[in-house]
Amino acid sequence: MVALTTSCINDDGTIDIIREDVKTYIKYEDGSMHRNGYEVVNHTKTQCRKRKLILTPSAKKYIQMVLDRNNELGIADGDYIFLNKDGNRIHNHAVNNVLRRLNGVRNEKDAFVITAKPSGNHAIRKTCISELHDSMLLSDDTIKTLQGTKTFRQLKNVTFIR
């Protein structure tokens, strides 16, 4: 989500998933590694590489709201859609922090105390995929495409959104 740009949005109502936000690290002489930021890379971590997803009317509405707000505030970071108040592209960590705050989680060690709602991006993604699978409305191949992988495995111990 944080690597999405307006150029990813297509006229046919779809959006291309072609990039991802990754953590960057610096390696010190003593061999220790420390995170020193984030960067967008022109590939995704999945085997399918590029995905085209249909934007729902709600998704279109919310993306337009974000773009209108960015314009209203006069902020921009290249072509990126999701920006912070200073106009810089937000990172995955920032999105997860907001989701966890909304769910009442204050730090990583408490992330598993929630039972009613997913606590971050990964949990929400797993819940979506599991709900699609359990609904039996889509084939496993279609779910694989949405998931962005070539293999499908049943996700267990998932907290469902109700």
Short mmCIF file of N, CA and C in Angstrom, two decimals:
data_model
loop_
_atom_site.label_atom_id
_atom_site.label_comp_id
_atom_site.label_asym_id
_atom_site.label_seq_id
_atom_site.Cartn_x
_atom_site.Cartn_y
_atom_site.Cartn_z
N MET A 1 0.82 -1.19 0.00
CA MET A 1 0.00 0.00 0.00
C MET A 1 0.86 1.25 0.00
N VAL A 2 1.91 1.28 0.80
CA VAL A 2 2.71 2.49 0.93
C VAL A 2 3.60 2.74 -0.29
N ALA A 3 3.71 1.75 -1.18
CA ALA A 3 4.51 1.91 -2.39
C ALA A 3 3.63 2.24 -3.59
N LEU A 4 2.32 2.42 -3.36
CA LEU A 4 1.41 2.73 -4.46
C LEU A 4 1.59 4.17 -4.93
N THR A 5 1.52 4.32 -6.24
CA THR A 5 1.60 5.65 -6.82
C THR A 5 0.37 5.87 -7.69
N THR A 6 0.13 7.12 -8.03
CA THR A 6 -1.02 7.40 -8.89
C THR A 6 -0.85 6.76 -10.26
N SER A 7 0.39 6.56 -10.68
CA SER A 7 0.61 5.92 -11.98
C SER A 7 0.28 4.42 -11.95
N CYS A 8 0.07 3.84 -10.76
CA CYS A 8 -0.35 2.44 -10.64
C CYS A 8 -1.83 2.27 -10.93
N ILE A 9 -2.58 3.37 -10.86
CA ILE A 9 -4.03 3.33 -11.07
C ILE A 9 -4.32 3.38 -12.57
N ASN A 10 -5.11 2.43 -13.03
CA ASN A 10 -5.43 2.32 -14.45
C ASN A 10 -6.82 2.85 -14.75
N ASP A 11 -7.04 3.29 -15.98
CA ASP A 11 -8.33 3.82 -16.41
C ASP A 11 -9.44 2.78 -16.36
N ASP A 12 -9.08 1.48 -16.38
CA ASP A 12 -10.09 0.43 -16.37
C ASP A 12 -10.58 0.05 -14.97
N GLY A 13 -10.19 0.86 -13.96
CA GLY A 13 -10.65 0.61 -12.59
C GLY A 13 -9.82 -0.40 -11.84
N THR A 14 -8.61 -0.65 -12.31
CA THR A 14 -7.71 -1.58 -11.63
C THR A 14 -6.50 -0.82 -11.12
N ILE A 15 -5.74 -1.50 -10.28
CA ILE A 15 -4.48 -0.93 -9.78
C ILE A 15 -3.40 -2.00 -9.89
N ASP A 16 -2.23 -1.59 -10.34
CA ASP A 16 -1.10 -2.51 -10.48
C ASP A 16 -0.28 -2.53 -9.20
N ILE A 17 -0.01 -3.72 -8.71
CA ILE A 17 0.85 -3.91 -7.55
C ILE A 17 2.20 -4.36 -8.11
N ILE A 18 3.16 -3.45 -8.15
CA ILE A 18 4.42 -3.74 -8.82
C ILE A 18 5.64 -3.40 -7.97
N ARG A 19 5.44 -2.78 -6.82
CA ARG A 19 6.56 -2.37 -5.96
C ARG A 19 6.25 -2.73 -4.52
N GLU A 20 7.29 -2.71 -3.70
CA GLU A 20 7.08 -2.89 -2.26
C GLU A 20 8.05 -2.04 -1.47
N ASP A 21 7.69 -1.77 -0.25
CA ASP A 21 8.49 -1.02 0.70
C ASP A 21 9.32 -2.03 1.50
N VAL A 22 10.63 -1.86 1.50
CA VAL A 22 11.50 -2.78 2.24
C VAL A 22 12.36 -2.01 3.23
N LYS A 23 12.71 -2.68 4.30
CA LYS A 23 13.63 -2.10 5.28
C LYS A 23 15.04 -2.17 4.72
N THR A 24 15.81 -1.15 4.99
CA THR A 24 17.22 -1.16 4.59
C THR A 24 18.07 -1.26 5.85
N TYR A 25 19.22 -1.88 5.70
CA TYR A 25 20.10 -2.12 6.85
C TYR A 25 21.51 -1.67 6.53
N ILE A 26 22.24 -1.36 7.59
CA ILE A 26 23.65 -1.05 7.46
C ILE A 26 24.42 -2.09 8.27
N LYS A 27 25.50 -2.57 7.70
CA LYS A 27 26.32 -3.57 8.39
C LYS A 27 27.58 -2.88 8.90
N TYR A 28 27.80 -2.99 10.20
CA TYR A 28 28.97 -2.37 10.82
C TYR A 28 30.16 -3.33 10.77
N GLU A 29 31.34 -2.77 11.01
CA GLU A 29 32.57 -3.56 10.95
C GLU A 29 32.55 -4.76 11.90
N ASP A 30 31.83 -4.62 13.03
CA ASP A 30 31.77 -5.73 13.99
C ASP A 30 30.82 -6.83 13.54
N GLY A 31 30.18 -6.65 12.36
CA GLY A 31 29.28 -7.65 11.82
C GLY A 31 27.82 -7.43 12.19
N SER A 32 27.56 -6.51 13.11
CA SER A 32 26.18 -6.25 13.51
C SER A 32 25.44 -5.49 12.41
N MET A 33 24.16 -5.74 12.34
CA MET A 33 23.30 -5.10 11.34
C MET A 33 22.28 -4.24 12.07
N HIS A 34 22.02 -3.07 11.54
CA HIS A 34 21.03 -2.17 12.12
C HIS A 34 20.19 -1.57 11.01
N ARG A 35 18.89 -1.49 11.26
CA ARG A 35 18.00 -0.90 10.28
C ARG A 35 18.30 0.59 10.18
N ASN A 36 18.36 1.08 8.95
CA ASN A 36 18.63 2.50 8.78
C ASN A 36 17.62 3.20 7.89
N GLY A 37 16.50 2.57 7.64
CA GLY A 37 15.46 3.22 6.86
C GLY A 37 14.66 2.26 6.02
N TYR A 38 13.99 2.83 5.02
CA TYR A 38 13.13 2.09 4.12
C TYR A 38 13.37 2.58 2.70
N GLU A 39 13.08 1.71 1.74
CA GLU A 39 13.13 2.13 0.35
C GLU A 39 12.11 1.32 -0.45
N VAL A 40 11.67 1.90 -1.55
CA VAL A 40 10.76 1.21 -2.44
C VAL A 40 11.59 0.52 -3.51
N VAL A 41 11.29 -0.77 -3.73
CA VAL A 41 11.97 -1.54 -4.77
C VAL A 41 10.95 -1.87 -5.86
N ASN A 42 11.42 -1.98 -7.07
CA ASN A 42 10.55 -2.20 -8.23
C ASN A 42 10.24 -3.67 -8.47
N HIS A 43 9.84 -4.35 -7.42
CA HIS A 43 9.37 -5.73 -7.50
C HIS A 43 8.61 -6.01 -6.21
N THR A 44 7.87 -7.10 -6.20
CA THR A 44 7.20 -7.51 -4.97
C THR A 44 7.87 -8.78 -4.47
N LYS A 45 7.59 -9.14 -3.23
CA LYS A 45 8.24 -10.31 -2.66
C LYS A 45 7.61 -11.62 -3.11
N THR A 46 6.50 -11.53 -3.80
CA THR A 46 5.81 -12.74 -4.21
C THR A 46 6.37 -13.26 -5.53
N GLN A 47 6.08 -14.51 -5.82
CA GLN A 47 6.54 -15.12 -7.06
C GLN A 47 5.82 -14.58 -8.28
N CYS A 48 4.63 -14.05 -8.08
CA CYS A 48 3.84 -13.56 -9.22
C CYS A 48 4.33 -12.21 -9.74
N ARG A 49 5.16 -11.57 -8.98
CA ARG A 49 5.74 -10.27 -9.33
C ARG A 49 4.69 -9.17 -9.47
N LYS A 50 4.03 -9.07 -10.60
CA LYS A 50 3.07 -7.99 -10.82
C LYS A 50 1.65 -8.53 -10.69
N ARG A 51 0.82 -7.79 -9.96
CA ARG A 51 -0.59 -8.14 -9.83
C ARG A 51 -1.44 -6.97 -10.27
N LYS A 52 -2.59 -7.27 -10.80
CA LYS A 52 -3.57 -6.25 -11.16
C LYS A 52 -4.81 -6.56 -10.34
N LEU A 53 -5.20 -5.61 -9.49
CA LEU A 53 -6.36 -5.79 -8.64
C LEU A 53 -7.45 -4.81 -9.04
N ILE A 54 -8.69 -5.26 -8.90
CA ILE A 54 -9.83 -4.40 -9.18
C ILE A 54 -10.05 -3.49 -7.99
N LEU A 55 -10.19 -2.21 -8.27
CA LEU A 55 -10.50 -1.25 -7.21
C LEU A 55 -12.01 -1.22 -7.00
N THR A 56 -12.43 -1.46 -5.78
CA THR A 56 -13.85 -1.38 -5.47
C THR A 56 -14.26 0.09 -5.46
N PRO A 57 -15.56 0.36 -5.54
CA PRO A 57 -16.00 1.76 -5.44
C PRO A 57 -15.50 2.44 -4.15
N SER A 58 -15.50 1.70 -3.05
CA SER A 58 -15.01 2.28 -1.79
C SER A 58 -13.52 2.59 -1.87
N ALA A 59 -12.74 1.67 -2.45
CA ALA A 59 -11.30 1.91 -2.58
C ALA A 59 -11.04 3.14 -3.43
N LYS A 60 -11.76 3.28 -4.54
CA LYS A 60 -11.62 4.46 -5.39
C LYS A 60 -11.94 5.74 -4.62
N LYS A 61 -13.01 5.66 -3.84
CA LYS A 61 -13.45 6.82 -3.06
C LYS A 61 -12.37 7.22 -2.05
N TYR A 62 -11.83 6.24 -1.33
CA TYR A 62 -10.84 6.56 -0.30
C TYR A 62 -9.52 7.04 -0.90
N ILE A 63 -9.12 6.45 -2.00
CA ILE A 63 -7.90 6.92 -2.66
C ILE A 63 -8.09 8.36 -3.13
N GLN A 64 -9.25 8.65 -3.69
CA GLN A 64 -9.51 10.03 -4.13
C GLN A 64 -9.52 10.99 -2.95
N MET A 65 -10.08 10.55 -1.82
CA MET A 65 -10.07 11.39 -0.61
C MET A 65 -8.64 11.70 -0.18
N VAL A 66 -7.77 10.70 -0.22
CA VAL A 66 -6.37 10.90 0.16
C VAL A 66 -5.69 11.86 -0.81
N LEU A 67 -5.91 11.67 -2.11
CA LEU A 67 -5.31 12.55 -3.11
C LEU A 67 -5.81 13.99 -2.96
N ASP A 68 -7.11 14.14 -2.70
CA ASP A 68 -7.67 15.48 -2.50
C ASP A 68 -7.06 16.14 -1.27
N ARG A 69 -6.89 15.37 -0.22
CA ARG A 69 -6.30 15.92 1.02
C ARG A 69 -4.84 16.30 0.80
N ASN A 70 -4.09 15.46 0.10
CA ASN A 70 -2.70 15.81 -0.22
C ASN A 70 -2.64 17.12 -0.99
N ASN A 71 -3.53 17.27 -1.97
CA ASN A 71 -3.58 18.48 -2.78
C ASN A 71 -3.96 19.70 -1.93
N GLU A 72 -4.94 19.50 -1.05
CA GLU A 72 -5.40 20.57 -0.16
C GLU A 72 -4.26 21.06 0.75
N LEU A 73 -3.45 20.12 1.24
CA LEU A 73 -2.33 20.46 2.12
C LEU A 73 -1.09 20.90 1.35
N GLY A 74 -1.14 20.73 0.02
CA GLY A 74 0.00 21.11 -0.80
C GLY A 74 1.22 20.22 -0.57
N ILE A 75 0.96 18.93 -0.30
CA ILE A 75 2.07 18.00 -0.05
C ILE A 75 2.20 17.00 -1.18
N ALA A 76 3.43 16.60 -1.44
CA ALA A 76 3.69 15.61 -2.49
C ALA A 76 5.04 14.98 -2.24
N ASP A 77 5.15 13.72 -2.56
CA ASP A 77 6.43 13.01 -2.55
C ASP A 77 6.44 12.20 -3.83
N GLY A 78 6.84 12.85 -4.89
CA GLY A 78 6.78 12.21 -6.19
C GLY A 78 5.34 11.90 -6.52
N ASP A 79 5.10 10.66 -6.88
CA ASP A 79 3.80 10.18 -7.34
C ASP A 79 3.08 9.36 -6.26
N TYR A 80 3.68 9.26 -5.06
CA TYR A 80 3.12 8.40 -4.01
C TYR A 80 1.78 8.92 -3.52
N ILE A 81 0.92 7.98 -3.16
CA ILE A 81 -0.44 8.31 -2.73
C ILE A 81 -0.48 8.60 -1.23
N PHE A 82 0.09 7.73 -0.43
CA PHE A 82 -0.04 7.81 1.02
C PHE A 82 1.15 8.53 1.63
N LEU A 83 0.88 9.74 2.13
CA LEU A 83 1.92 10.62 2.66
C LEU A 83 1.63 10.99 4.10
N ASN A 84 2.70 11.34 4.83
CA ASN A 84 2.50 11.84 6.19
C ASN A 84 2.25 13.34 6.14
N LYS A 85 2.04 13.95 7.29
CA LYS A 85 1.69 15.37 7.32
C LYS A 85 2.78 16.28 6.78
N ASP A 86 4.02 15.77 6.73
CA ASP A 86 5.13 16.55 6.18
C ASP A 86 5.28 16.36 4.68
N GLY A 87 4.45 15.51 4.09
CA GLY A 87 4.50 15.29 2.66
C GLY A 87 5.45 14.19 2.23
N ASN A 88 5.94 13.40 3.18
CA ASN A 88 6.82 12.29 2.84
C ASN A 88 6.03 10.99 2.76
N ARG A 89 6.47 10.11 1.90
CA ARG A 89 5.83 8.80 1.76
C ARG A 89 5.86 8.09 3.11
N ILE A 90 4.72 7.50 3.49
CA ILE A 90 4.70 6.75 4.74
C ILE A 90 5.28 5.36 4.51
N HIS A 91 5.64 4.70 5.60
CA HIS A 91 6.23 3.37 5.53
C HIS A 91 5.29 2.35 6.14
N ASN A 92 5.50 1.09 5.81
CA ASN A 92 4.69 0.00 6.32
C ASN A 92 4.60 0.04 7.85
N HIS A 93 5.70 0.35 8.49
CA HIS A 93 5.73 0.40 9.96
C HIS A 93 4.72 1.42 10.50
N ALA A 94 4.60 2.55 9.82
CA ALA A 94 3.66 3.58 10.26
C ALA A 94 2.22 3.09 10.15
N VAL A 95 1.90 2.38 9.07
CA VAL A 95 0.55 1.84 8.89
C VAL A 95 0.26 0.83 9.99
N ASN A 96 1.20 -0.07 10.26
CA ASN A 96 1.00 -1.06 11.31
C ASN A 96 0.82 -0.41 12.67
N ASN A 97 1.56 0.65 12.95
CA ASN A 97 1.41 1.35 14.23
C ASN A 97 0.00 1.92 14.38
N VAL A 98 -0.52 2.50 13.32
CA VAL A 98 -1.88 3.04 13.38
C VAL A 98 -2.89 1.92 13.60
N LEU A 99 -2.76 0.83 12.85
CA LEU A 99 -3.69 -0.29 13.01
C LEU A 99 -3.64 -0.85 14.43
N ARG A 100 -2.46 -1.00 14.96
CA ARG A 100 -2.33 -1.53 16.32
C ARG A 100 -2.91 -0.57 17.35
N ARG A 101 -2.70 0.73 17.14
CA ARG A 101 -3.28 1.71 18.06
C ARG A 101 -4.79 1.65 18.02
N LEU A 102 -5.34 1.52 16.80
CA LEU A 102 -6.80 1.42 16.66
C LEU A 102 -7.34 0.17 17.34
N ASN A 103 -6.54 -0.87 17.38
CA ASN A 103 -6.95 -2.13 18.01
C ASN A 103 -6.56 -2.21 19.48
N GLY A 104 -5.96 -1.17 20.02
CA GLY A 104 -5.62 -1.14 21.43
C GLY A 104 -4.27 -1.73 21.77
N VAL A 105 -3.47 -2.08 20.79
CA VAL A 105 -2.15 -2.64 21.05
C VAL A 105 -1.14 -1.49 21.11
N ARG A 106 -0.33 -1.47 22.14
CA ARG A 106 0.61 -0.37 22.32
C ARG A 106 2.04 -0.70 21.88
N ASN A 107 2.40 -1.96 21.80
CA ASN A 107 3.75 -2.32 21.38
C ASN A 107 3.76 -3.74 20.84
N GLU A 108 4.89 -4.11 20.23
CA GLU A 108 4.98 -5.42 19.57
C GLU A 108 4.73 -6.59 20.51
N LYS A 109 5.25 -6.53 21.75
CA LYS A 109 5.10 -7.68 22.65
C LYS A 109 3.64 -7.92 23.04
N ASP A 110 2.78 -6.89 22.91
CA ASP A 110 1.37 -7.03 23.23
C ASP A 110 0.52 -7.40 22.02
N ALA A 111 1.15 -7.58 20.87
CA ALA A 111 0.41 -7.74 19.62
C ALA A 111 -0.55 -8.92 19.62
N PHE A 112 -0.36 -9.89 20.47
CA PHE A 112 -1.20 -11.08 20.41
C PHE A 112 -2.28 -11.11 21.48
N VAL A 113 -2.51 -10.00 22.18
CA VAL A 113 -3.56 -9.97 23.19
C VAL A 113 -4.93 -9.70 22.58
N ILE A 114 -4.95 -9.27 21.34
CA ILE A 114 -6.21 -8.95 20.68
C ILE A 114 -6.83 -10.23 20.15
N THR A 115 -8.11 -10.40 20.42
CA THR A 115 -8.79 -11.57 19.88
C THR A 115 -9.96 -11.19 18.98
N ALA A 116 -10.41 -9.95 19.04
CA ALA A 116 -11.58 -9.56 18.26
C ALA A 116 -11.24 -9.05 16.86
N LYS A 117 -10.05 -8.48 16.69
CA LYS A 117 -9.70 -7.88 15.41
C LYS A 117 -8.23 -8.17 15.09
N PRO A 118 -7.89 -8.19 13.79
CA PRO A 118 -6.48 -8.31 13.44
C PRO A 118 -5.70 -7.10 13.94
N SER A 119 -4.40 -7.28 14.19
CA SER A 119 -3.63 -6.20 14.77
C SER A 119 -2.71 -5.49 13.80
N GLY A 120 -2.54 -5.97 12.61
CA GLY A 120 -1.65 -5.29 11.67
C GLY A 120 -1.91 -5.73 10.25
N ASN A 121 -1.09 -5.20 9.33
CA ASN A 121 -1.26 -5.50 7.90
C ASN A 121 -1.28 -6.99 7.62
N HIS A 122 -0.33 -7.70 8.17
CA HIS A 122 -0.21 -9.13 7.88
C HIS A 122 -1.44 -9.90 8.35
N ALA A 123 -1.90 -9.59 9.55
CA ALA A 123 -3.08 -10.29 10.09
C ALA A 123 -4.33 -9.98 9.26
N ILE A 124 -4.46 -8.75 8.82
CA ILE A 124 -5.61 -8.37 7.99
C ILE A 124 -5.54 -9.12 6.66
N ARG A 125 -4.36 -9.18 6.07
CA ARG A 125 -4.18 -9.89 4.80
C ARG A 125 -4.53 -11.38 4.97
N LYS A 126 -4.04 -12.00 6.04
CA LYS A 126 -4.34 -13.41 6.29
C LYS A 126 -5.84 -13.62 6.49
N THR A 127 -6.48 -12.71 7.21
CA THR A 127 -7.91 -12.82 7.45
C THR A 127 -8.68 -12.74 6.14
N CYS A 128 -8.29 -11.78 5.29
CA CYS A 128 -8.95 -11.63 3.99
C CYS A 128 -8.85 -12.90 3.16
N ILE A 129 -7.66 -13.44 3.06
CA ILE A 129 -7.43 -14.65 2.27
C ILE A 129 -8.22 -15.83 2.85
N SER A 130 -8.20 -15.98 4.16
CA SER A 130 -8.93 -17.08 4.80
C SER A 130 -10.43 -16.95 4.61
N GLU A 131 -10.93 -15.73 4.74
CA GLU A 131 -12.37 -15.49 4.55
C GLU A 131 -12.77 -15.81 3.11
N LEU A 132 -11.94 -15.41 2.15
CA LEU A 132 -12.23 -15.74 0.75
C LEU A 132 -12.25 -17.25 0.53
N HIS A 133 -11.28 -17.93 1.11
CA HIS A 133 -11.21 -19.38 0.96
C HIS A 133 -12.42 -20.05 1.60
N ASP A 134 -12.74 -19.65 2.82
CA ASP A 134 -13.85 -20.26 3.55
C ASP A 134 -15.20 -19.99 2.89
N SER A 135 -15.32 -18.86 2.19
CA SER A 135 -16.60 -18.53 1.55
C SER A 135 -16.90 -19.45 0.38
N MET A 136 -15.87 -20.08 -0.19
CA MET A 136 -16.00 -20.96 -1.34
C MET A 136 -16.64 -20.26 -2.54
N LEU A 137 -16.54 -18.92 -2.58
CA LEU A 137 -17.08 -18.15 -3.70
C LEU A 137 -16.05 -17.99 -4.82
N LEU A 138 -14.77 -18.17 -4.48
CA LEU A 138 -13.69 -18.03 -5.45
C LEU A 138 -12.88 -19.31 -5.50
N SER A 139 -12.33 -19.59 -6.66
CA SER A 139 -11.47 -20.77 -6.79
C SER A 139 -10.14 -20.50 -6.10
N ASP A 140 -9.44 -21.58 -5.76
CA ASP A 140 -8.12 -21.42 -5.16
C ASP A 140 -7.18 -20.67 -6.10
N ASP A 141 -7.31 -20.90 -7.41
CA ASP A 141 -6.47 -20.19 -8.38
C ASP A 141 -6.71 -18.68 -8.33
N THR A 142 -7.97 -18.28 -8.21
CA THR A 142 -8.29 -16.86 -8.12
C THR A 142 -7.73 -16.27 -6.82
N ILE A 143 -7.86 -17.01 -5.74
CA ILE A 143 -7.32 -16.55 -4.46
C ILE A 143 -5.81 -16.44 -4.53
N LYS A 144 -5.16 -17.39 -5.18
CA LYS A 144 -3.70 -17.33 -5.36
C LYS A 144 -3.30 -16.05 -6.08
N THR A 145 -4.06 -15.71 -7.11
CA THR A 145 -3.77 -14.50 -7.87
C THR A 145 -3.92 -13.26 -6.99
N LEU A 146 -5.01 -13.20 -6.23
CA LEU A 146 -5.22 -12.07 -5.33
C LEU A 146 -4.14 -12.00 -4.26
N GLN A 147 -3.77 -13.17 -3.76
CA GLN A 147 -2.78 -13.25 -2.70
C GLN A 147 -1.38 -12.89 -3.21
N GLY A 148 -1.17 -13.11 -4.51
CA GLY A 148 0.11 -12.80 -5.10
C GLY A 148 1.12 -13.92 -4.99
N THR A 149 0.63 -15.14 -4.84
CA THR A 149 1.54 -16.29 -4.76
C THR A 149 1.12 -17.34 -5.76
N LYS A 150 2.01 -18.26 -6.04
CA LYS A 150 1.69 -19.36 -6.94
C LYS A 150 1.22 -20.58 -6.18
N THR A 151 1.38 -20.56 -4.87
CA THR A 151 0.93 -21.68 -4.05
C THR A 151 -0.07 -21.16 -3.03
N PHE A 152 -0.98 -22.02 -2.63
CA PHE A 152 -1.98 -21.64 -1.64
C PHE A 152 -1.90 -22.61 -0.49
N ARG A 153 -1.83 -22.09 0.69
CA ARG A 153 -1.84 -22.96 1.86
C ARG A 153 -2.92 -22.46 2.81
N GLN A 154 -3.58 -23.36 3.43
CA GLN A 154 -4.63 -23.00 4.37
C GLN A 154 -4.03 -22.23 5.53
N LEU A 155 -4.56 -21.07 5.81
CA LEU A 155 -4.07 -20.27 6.92
C LEU A 155 -4.82 -20.66 8.18
N LYS A 156 -4.08 -21.02 9.19
CA LYS A 156 -4.70 -21.46 10.43
C LYS A 156 -4.45 -20.44 11.53
N ASN A 157 -5.20 -20.54 12.60
CA ASN A 157 -5.06 -19.64 13.75
C ASN A 157 -5.17 -18.19 13.33
N VAL A 158 -6.15 -17.90 12.50
CA VAL A 158 -6.34 -16.54 12.01
C VAL A 158 -7.48 -15.91 12.79
N THR A 159 -7.30 -14.64 13.15
CA THR A 159 -8.35 -13.89 13.79
C THR A 159 -9.22 -13.28 12.71
N PHE A 160 -10.51 -13.55 12.72
CA PHE A 160 -11.38 -13.08 11.67
C PHE A 160 -12.04 -11.75 12.03
N ILE A 161 -12.26 -10.93 11.02
CA ILE A 161 -13.01 -9.68 11.19
C ILE A 161 -14.48 -10.03 11.14
N ARG A 162 -15.21 -9.57 12.10
CA ARG A 162 -16.67 -9.82 12.12
C ARG A 162 -17.40 -8.51 12.19
#
